[in-house]
Short mmCIF file of C-alpha atoms and ligand atoms in Angstrom, two decimals:
data_model
loop_
_atom_site.label_atom_id
_atom_site.label_comp_id
_atom_site.label_asym_id
_atom_site.label_seq_id
_atom_site.Cartn_x
_atom_site.Cartn_y
_atom_site.Cartn_z
CA MET A 1 -12.07 15.42 6.21
CA ASN A 2 -10.11 15.02 2.93
CA ARG A 3 -12.61 14.46 -0.06
CA ILE A 4 -9.94 11.84 -1.29
CA CYS A 5 -9.74 9.76 1.75
CA THR A 6 -8.13 6.35 1.87
CA ARG A 7 -9.76 4.11 4.30
CA ILE A 8 -7.82 1.81 6.23
CA LEU A 9 -9.53 -1.26 7.99
CA VAL A 10 -7.23 -3.03 10.37
CA CYS A 11 -8.36 -5.93 12.04
CA LEU A 12 -7.28 -5.01 15.56
CA ALA A 13 -9.36 -7.69 17.23
CA LEU A 14 -7.80 -10.32 15.10
CA ALA A 15 -4.25 -8.94 15.86
CA ALA A 16 -4.96 -9.05 19.40
CA ALA A 17 -6.46 -12.59 19.37
CA ALA A 18 -3.68 -13.93 17.14
CA THR A 19 -1.23 -12.19 19.50
CA LEU A 20 -2.63 -13.87 22.51
CA LEU A 21 -2.57 -17.12 20.76
CA SER A 22 0.77 -17.08 19.58
CA GLY A 23 2.44 -15.50 22.94
CA LEU A 24 4.30 -12.75 20.90
CA PRO A 25 4.53 -9.17 21.97
CA PHE A 26 1.63 -7.18 20.53
CA ALA A 27 1.98 -7.35 16.84
CA SER A 28 1.16 -3.97 15.20
CA ALA A 29 -1.74 -3.16 13.07
CA GLN A 30 0.77 -3.00 10.22
CA GLU A 31 0.89 -6.74 9.81
CA GLU A 32 -2.93 -6.94 9.09
CA ALA A 33 -5.08 -6.99 5.95
CA ILE A 34 -5.46 -3.47 4.76
CA VAL A 35 -8.38 -2.04 2.64
CA LEU A 36 -7.25 0.55 0.07
CA ASP A 37 -10.09 2.70 -0.99
CA MET A 38 -9.54 6.28 -2.42
CA GLY A 39 -13.16 7.01 -1.98
CA GLY A 40 -14.22 10.34 -2.86
CA PRO A 41 -16.03 11.77 -6.00
CA SER A 42 -13.77 9.69 -8.34
CA ASP A 43 -14.72 6.35 -6.87
CA GLN A 44 -15.32 4.20 -9.87
CA ARG A 45 -13.96 0.86 -8.76
CA PRO A 46 -14.38 -1.48 -5.63
CA ALA A 47 -11.84 -1.27 -2.90
CA VAL A 48 -8.82 -3.12 -3.11
CA ALA A 49 -7.61 -5.69 -0.43
CA PHE A 50 -4.05 -5.66 0.23
CA ASP A 51 -2.54 -8.17 2.30
CA HIS A 52 0.21 -6.12 3.87
CA GLY A 53 1.64 -9.21 6.00
CA LEU A 54 2.29 -11.14 2.87
CA HIS A 55 4.12 -8.53 1.08
CA MET A 56 6.03 -7.55 4.25
CA GLY A 57 7.38 -11.26 4.20
CA LEU A 58 8.70 -10.84 0.84
CA PHE A 59 10.15 -7.49 0.50
CA GLU A 60 11.80 -4.74 2.39
CA CYS A 61 9.82 -2.00 3.98
CA LEU A 62 11.81 0.56 2.02
CA ASP A 63 10.92 -1.09 -1.39
CA CYS A 64 7.62 0.39 -0.98
CA HIS A 65 7.71 3.21 1.62
CA HIS A 66 9.81 6.13 0.85
CA GLN A 67 10.60 9.67 1.34
CA ILE A 68 12.21 11.19 -1.55
CA GLU A 69 14.87 13.86 -1.47
CA ASP A 70 16.98 14.57 -4.57
CA GLY A 71 16.13 11.23 -6.06
CA VAL A 72 17.03 9.42 -2.86
CA ASN A 73 15.03 7.43 -0.43
CA VAL A 74 15.67 9.01 2.90
CA LEU A 75 12.87 7.59 4.74
CA ASP A 76 13.79 6.35 8.37
CA GLU A 77 12.42 3.02 9.00
CA ASP A 78 11.56 3.95 12.37
CA ASP A 79 9.29 6.41 11.28
CA LEU A 80 7.00 3.29 10.12
CA THR A 81 4.82 2.91 12.74
CA PRO A 82 1.08 1.93 12.98
CA GLY A 83 -1.24 5.27 12.62
CA ASN A 84 1.44 7.59 11.66
CA PRO A 85 -0.31 9.66 9.04
CA ASP A 86 2.81 10.64 7.36
CA VAL A 87 3.35 7.03 5.99
CA ARG A 88 0.24 7.01 4.11
CA CYS A 89 0.50 7.18 0.39
CA LEU A 90 -1.98 10.25 0.19
CA ALA A 91 -0.08 12.27 2.56
CA CYS A 92 2.29 13.20 -0.52
CA HIS A 93 0.49 11.83 -3.42
CA ALA A 94 -2.97 13.34 -3.06
CA ALA A 95 -1.49 16.83 -2.94
CA ALA A 96 -2.60 19.13 -5.73
CA ASP A 97 1.00 19.57 -7.11
CA ALA A 98 2.02 16.00 -6.90
CA ASP A 99 3.82 14.95 -9.83
CA ILE A 100 2.25 11.45 -9.61
CA ASP A 101 -1.41 11.51 -8.30
CA LEU A 102 -2.40 9.13 -5.85
CA GLN A 103 -4.12 6.68 -8.30
CA LYS A 104 -0.94 6.43 -10.25
CA ALA A 105 1.08 6.12 -7.25
CA TYR A 106 -0.70 2.81 -6.45
CA HIS A 107 -1.20 1.74 -9.96
CA ARG A 108 2.72 2.06 -10.54
CA GLN A 109 3.96 0.47 -7.29
CA CYS A 110 1.48 -2.40 -7.46
CA MET A 111 1.36 -3.19 -10.80
CA GLY A 112 4.66 -2.28 -11.81
CA CYS A 113 5.99 -4.71 -9.14
CA HIS A 114 3.55 -7.38 -10.27
CA ILE A 115 4.85 -7.07 -13.73
CA ASP A 116 8.62 -6.88 -12.85
CA THR A 117 8.24 -10.09 -10.70
CA ARG A 118 6.31 -11.94 -13.29
CA LYS A 119 9.13 -11.43 -15.87
CA THR A 120 11.76 -13.06 -13.44
CA GLY A 121 9.40 -16.12 -13.32
CA GLU A 122 8.59 -15.94 -9.66
CA PRO A 123 5.00 -16.30 -8.43
CA SER A 124 3.68 -12.72 -8.83
CA GLY A 125 0.48 -10.59 -8.14
CA PRO A 126 -2.49 -9.69 -10.12
CA GLU A 127 -2.33 -7.07 -13.06
CA LEU A 128 -5.93 -7.35 -14.27
CA CYS A 129 -8.26 -4.56 -13.17
CA GLY A 130 -10.71 -6.98 -11.81
CA SER A 131 -8.41 -9.07 -9.89
CA CYS A 132 -7.49 -6.17 -7.55
CA HIS A 133 -10.65 -4.33 -7.60
CA ILE A 134 -13.03 -7.30 -6.51
CA PRO A 135 -16.66 -6.09 -5.63
CA GLY A 136 -18.06 -6.81 -2.20
CA LEU A 137 -15.33 -6.09 0.04
C1 HEC B 1 4.88 -4.21 -1.13
C2 HEC B 1 4.65 -2.93 -0.59
C3 HEC B 1 4.97 -2.74 1.04
C4 HEC B 1 5.98 -3.37 1.88
C5 HEC B 1 6.88 -4.20 1.53
C6 HEC B 1 5.72 -2.60 3.09
N1 HEC B 1 4.57 -1.93 2.94
FE1 HEC B 1 3.75 -0.93 4.77
N2 HEC B 1 1.98 -0.38 3.50
C7 HEC B 1 2.25 -0.37 2.28
C8 HEC B 1 0.97 0.15 1.61
C9 HEC B 1 0.49 0.27 0.30
C10 HEC B 1 0.25 0.66 2.89
C11 HEC B 1 -0.87 1.57 3.05
C12 HEC B 1 -0.42 2.94 2.73
C13 HEC B 1 -1.72 3.95 2.72
O1 HEC B 1 -2.95 3.84 3.08
O2 HEC B 1 -1.87 5.04 2.18
C14 HEC B 1 1.25 0.48 3.89
C15 HEC B 1 1.00 0.96 5.26
C16 HEC B 1 1.81 0.78 6.33
C17 HEC B 1 1.63 1.35 7.37
C18 HEC B 1 0.55 2.48 8.14
C19 HEC B 1 -0.76 1.48 8.40
C20 HEC B 1 -1.10 1.88 9.77
O3 HEC B 1 -1.25 0.96 10.74
O4 HEC B 1 -1.43 3.08 10.02
C21 HEC B 1 2.80 1.08 8.33
C22 HEC B 1 3.03 1.47 9.92
C23 HEC B 1 3.43 0.17 7.52
N3 HEC B 1 3.04 0.15 6.27
C24 HEC B 1 4.90 -0.20 7.88
C25 HEC B 1 5.57 -1.16 7.15
C26 HEC B 1 6.80 -1.78 7.73
C27 HEC B 1 7.32 -1.51 8.91
C28 HEC B 1 7.16 -2.46 6.76
C29 HEC B 1 8.39 -3.55 6.58
C30 HEC B 1 8.65 -4.41 7.69
C31 HEC B 1 6.34 -2.56 5.44
N4 HEC B 1 5.33 -1.42 5.76
C32 HEC B 1 6.47 -3.04 4.19
C33 HEC B 1 3.07 -0.93 1.43
C34 HEC B 1 3.97 -1.86 1.83
C1 HEC B 2 6.82 11.68 2.16
C2 HEC B 2 6.04 11.65 0.69
C3 HEC B 2 5.69 10.56 0.06
C4 HEC B 2 4.98 9.36 0.54
C5 HEC B 2 4.36 9.06 1.90
C6 HEC B 2 4.91 8.41 -0.54
N1 HEC B 2 5.53 8.89 -1.61
FE1 HEC B 2 5.59 8.05 -3.56
N2 HEC B 2 6.96 9.62 -4.22
C7 HEC B 2 7.13 10.86 -3.51
C8 HEC B 2 7.92 11.68 -4.30
C9 HEC B 2 8.51 12.90 -3.90
C10 HEC B 2 8.25 10.71 -5.47
C11 HEC B 2 9.10 11.50 -6.44
C12 HEC B 2 8.40 11.84 -7.68
C13 HEC B 2 7.42 12.97 -7.53
O1 HEC B 2 8.09 13.98 -7.03
O2 HEC B 2 6.19 12.84 -7.19
C14 HEC B 2 7.46 9.58 -5.31
C15 HEC B 2 7.43 8.68 -6.27
C16 HEC B 2 6.85 7.58 -6.28
C17 HEC B 2 6.40 6.64 -7.36
C18 HEC B 2 7.49 6.75 -8.72
C19 HEC B 2 8.73 6.21 -8.46
C20 HEC B 2 9.06 4.69 -8.08
O3 HEC B 2 9.37 4.69 -6.96
O4 HEC B 2 8.44 3.93 -8.81
C21 HEC B 2 5.63 5.72 -7.22
C22 HEC B 2 5.06 4.61 -7.77
C23 HEC B 2 5.04 6.26 -5.65
N3 HEC B 2 5.74 7.22 -5.31
C24 HEC B 2 4.24 5.54 -5.04
C25 HEC B 2 3.94 5.74 -3.58
C26 HEC B 2 3.09 4.75 -2.95
C27 HEC B 2 2.24 3.51 -3.38
C28 HEC B 2 3.13 5.21 -1.51
C29 HEC B 2 2.46 4.66 -0.08
C30 HEC B 2 2.62 3.40 0.08
C31 HEC B 2 4.15 6.27 -1.68
N4 HEC B 2 4.51 6.68 -2.67
C32 HEC B 2 4.31 7.34 -0.54
C33 HEC B 2 6.73 11.06 -2.24
C34 HEC B 2 5.99 10.28 -1.18
C1 HEC B 3 7.60 -5.02 -4.61
C2 HEC B 3 6.70 -5.92 -5.37
C3 HEC B 3 5.19 -5.85 -4.97
C4 HEC B 3 4.45 -4.63 -4.81
C5 HEC B 3 5.03 -3.28 -4.60
C6 HEC B 3 3.06 -5.05 -4.47
N1 HEC B 3 3.10 -6.43 -4.64
FE1 HEC B 3 1.31 -7.69 -4.69
N2 HEC B 3 2.30 -9.19 -4.77
C7 HEC B 3 3.73 -9.21 -5.10
C8 HEC B 3 4.16 -10.62 -5.13
C9 HEC B 3 5.48 -11.22 -5.55
C10 HEC B 3 2.87 -11.44 -4.85
C11 HEC B 3 3.15 -13.18 -5.10
C12 HEC B 3 3.20 -13.49 -3.77
C13 HEC B 3 3.06 -15.24 -3.81
O1 HEC B 3 2.09 -15.56 -4.34
O2 HEC B 3 3.92 -15.71 -3.14
C14 HEC B 3 2.00 -10.61 -4.90
C15 HEC B 3 0.72 -11.01 -4.55
C16 HEC B 3 -0.40 -10.03 -4.49
C17 HEC B 3 -1.75 -10.45 -4.51
C18 HEC B 3 -2.12 -11.96 -4.50
C19 HEC B 3 -2.21 -12.63 -3.04
C20 HEC B 3 -3.30 -11.98 -2.03
O3 HEC B 3 -2.87 -11.12 -1.31
O4 HEC B 3 -4.42 -12.42 -2.52
C21 HEC B 3 -2.46 -9.27 -4.34
C22 HEC B 3 -4.08 -9.24 -4.30
C23 HEC B 3 -1.68 -8.10 -4.50
N3 HEC B 3 -0.51 -8.51 -4.49
C24 HEC B 3 -1.84 -6.77 -4.23
C25 HEC B 3 -1.32 -5.79 -4.42
C26 HEC B 3 -1.54 -4.29 -4.18
C27 HEC B 3 -2.95 -3.86 -4.24
C28 HEC B 3 -0.33 -3.73 -4.11
C29 HEC B 3 -0.11 -2.23 -4.05
C30 HEC B 3 -0.79 -1.38 -2.87
C31 HEC B 3 0.73 -4.50 -4.22
N4 HEC B 3 0.25 -5.85 -4.18
C32 HEC B 3 2.03 -4.28 -4.48
C33 HEC B 3 4.78 -8.09 -5.19
C34 HEC B 3 4.49 -6.93 -4.89
C1 HEC B 4 -2.57 -4.76 -8.37
C2 HEC B 4 -3.68 -3.93 -8.05
C3 HEC B 4 -4.38 -3.11 -8.85
C4 HEC B 4 -4.53 -3.46 -10.41
C5 HEC B 4 -4.18 -4.78 -11.20
C6 HEC B 4 -5.39 -2.27 -10.86
N1 HEC B 4 -5.73 -1.55 -9.73
FE1 HEC B 4 -6.77 0.22 -9.91
N2 HEC B 4 -6.24 0.82 -8.09
C7 HEC B 4 -5.53 -0.21 -7.02
C8 HEC B 4 -5.45 0.41 -5.81
C9 HEC B 4 -4.69 -0.08 -4.71
C10 HEC B 4 -6.13 1.86 -5.96
C11 HEC B 4 -6.36 2.66 -4.66
C12 HEC B 4 -7.52 2.25 -3.90
C13 HEC B 4 -9.00 2.33 -4.51
O1 HEC B 4 -9.51 3.43 -4.16
O2 HEC B 4 -9.23 1.38 -5.20
C14 HEC B 4 -6.70 1.95 -7.26
C15 HEC B 4 -7.48 2.88 -7.64
C16 HEC B 4 -8.22 3.11 -8.82
C17 HEC B 4 -8.98 3.92 -9.45
C18 HEC B 4 -9.35 5.22 -8.62
C19 HEC B 4 -10.15 5.06 -7.42
C20 HEC B 4 -11.55 4.23 -7.89
O3 HEC B 4 -12.19 3.53 -7.16
O4 HEC B 4 -12.12 4.93 -8.97
C21 HEC B 4 -9.47 3.42 -10.47
C22 HEC B 4 -10.45 4.50 -11.52
C23 HEC B 4 -8.61 2.35 -10.89
N3 HEC B 4 -7.96 1.88 -9.81
C24 HEC B 4 -9.08 1.72 -12.16
C25 HEC B 4 -8.32 0.63 -12.52
C26 HEC B 4 -8.35 -0.28 -13.78
C27 HEC B 4 -9.22 0.28 -14.90
C28 HEC B 4 -7.46 -1.18 -13.92
C29 HEC B 4 -7.03 -2.04 -14.86
C30 HEC B 4 -6.50 -1.45 -16.04
C31 HEC B 4 -6.83 -1.25 -12.40
N4 HEC B 4 -7.39 -0.22 -11.67
C32 HEC B 4 -5.97 -2.21 -12.11
C33 HEC B 4 -4.84 -1.26 -7.54
C34 HEC B 4 -5.11 -1.88 -8.72
#
């Protein structure tokens, strides 16, 4: 197993229950809360709760997910299927030769957007260490 391993805890049971109640076709795991945790020897901060569903409702998939070739995002949205390991940030940013390591990838994407959004005056997300890395997850 990869030493820098990101743990995803997806509430499958909740998804199934919500699906039954709403009568919609089985909503995929990608709509649920994700716990991001690089773990491994560099684990200095508590894991981060990421409400994927909230963010999916606000932005396009390709605002966050990418496969970059010659500076262009060439990712096919159809590849964004639950459980596809190639979608994970660590698939590329944990590589030893990555220009942007995994921690920077998360921080730049998460905090970068929160800062940009705040500047527009719209409601935005946390920028302080302790408001993302909350002990006790
Ligand atoms: C605000 C950023 C953001 C947006 C918008 C977003 N995602 Fe994600 N998504 C993430 C992050 C971060 C992860 C966790 C990646 C990891 O664990 O490496 C993730 C994980 C996933 C996964 C893998 C989870 C699993 O079940 O295996 C899928 C599939 C996915 N997203 C699909 C989508 C689709 C489809 C959309 C658009 C409807 C979307 N995402 C929109 C940030 C985003
Ligand atoms: C298929 C490989 C791949 C995946 C998966 C991937 N990236 Fe990237 N990402 C790249 C490449 C290539 C670049 C361009 C810079 C470089 O060469 O490292 C990049 C650039 C970035 C940048 C800097 C440019 C920008 O858009 O602001 C950030 C931040 C980033 N990625 C975050 C993420 C996050 C967060 C995830 C998971 C949701 C992710 N990446 C998934 C390959 C990937
Ligand atoms: C493309 C822009 C964008 C990206 C990327 C993004 N966010 Fe957000 N985030 C937002 C906005 C906008 C809100 C405020 C939503 C609202 O209050 O209506 C928010 C709200 C939040 C909140 C507070 C709401 C809640 O769920 O408790 C948290 C925590 C959060 N984001 C974490 C993250 C993390 C972690 C990442 C990276 C994995 C991330 N965000 C990436 C735009 C973004
Ligand atoms: C918008 C949310 C967000 C904010 C704000 C944020 N981080 Fe993170 N950080 C993440 C995510 C997501 C990861 C990857 C998941 C993990 O392992 O925690 C991460 C990873 C890390 C890691 C590497 C993994 C670990 O657990 O040791 C460190 C260290 C870290 N952050 C420190 C900080 C510090 C210091 C600050 C304040 C300057 C900060 N973070 C602010 C979201 C955030």
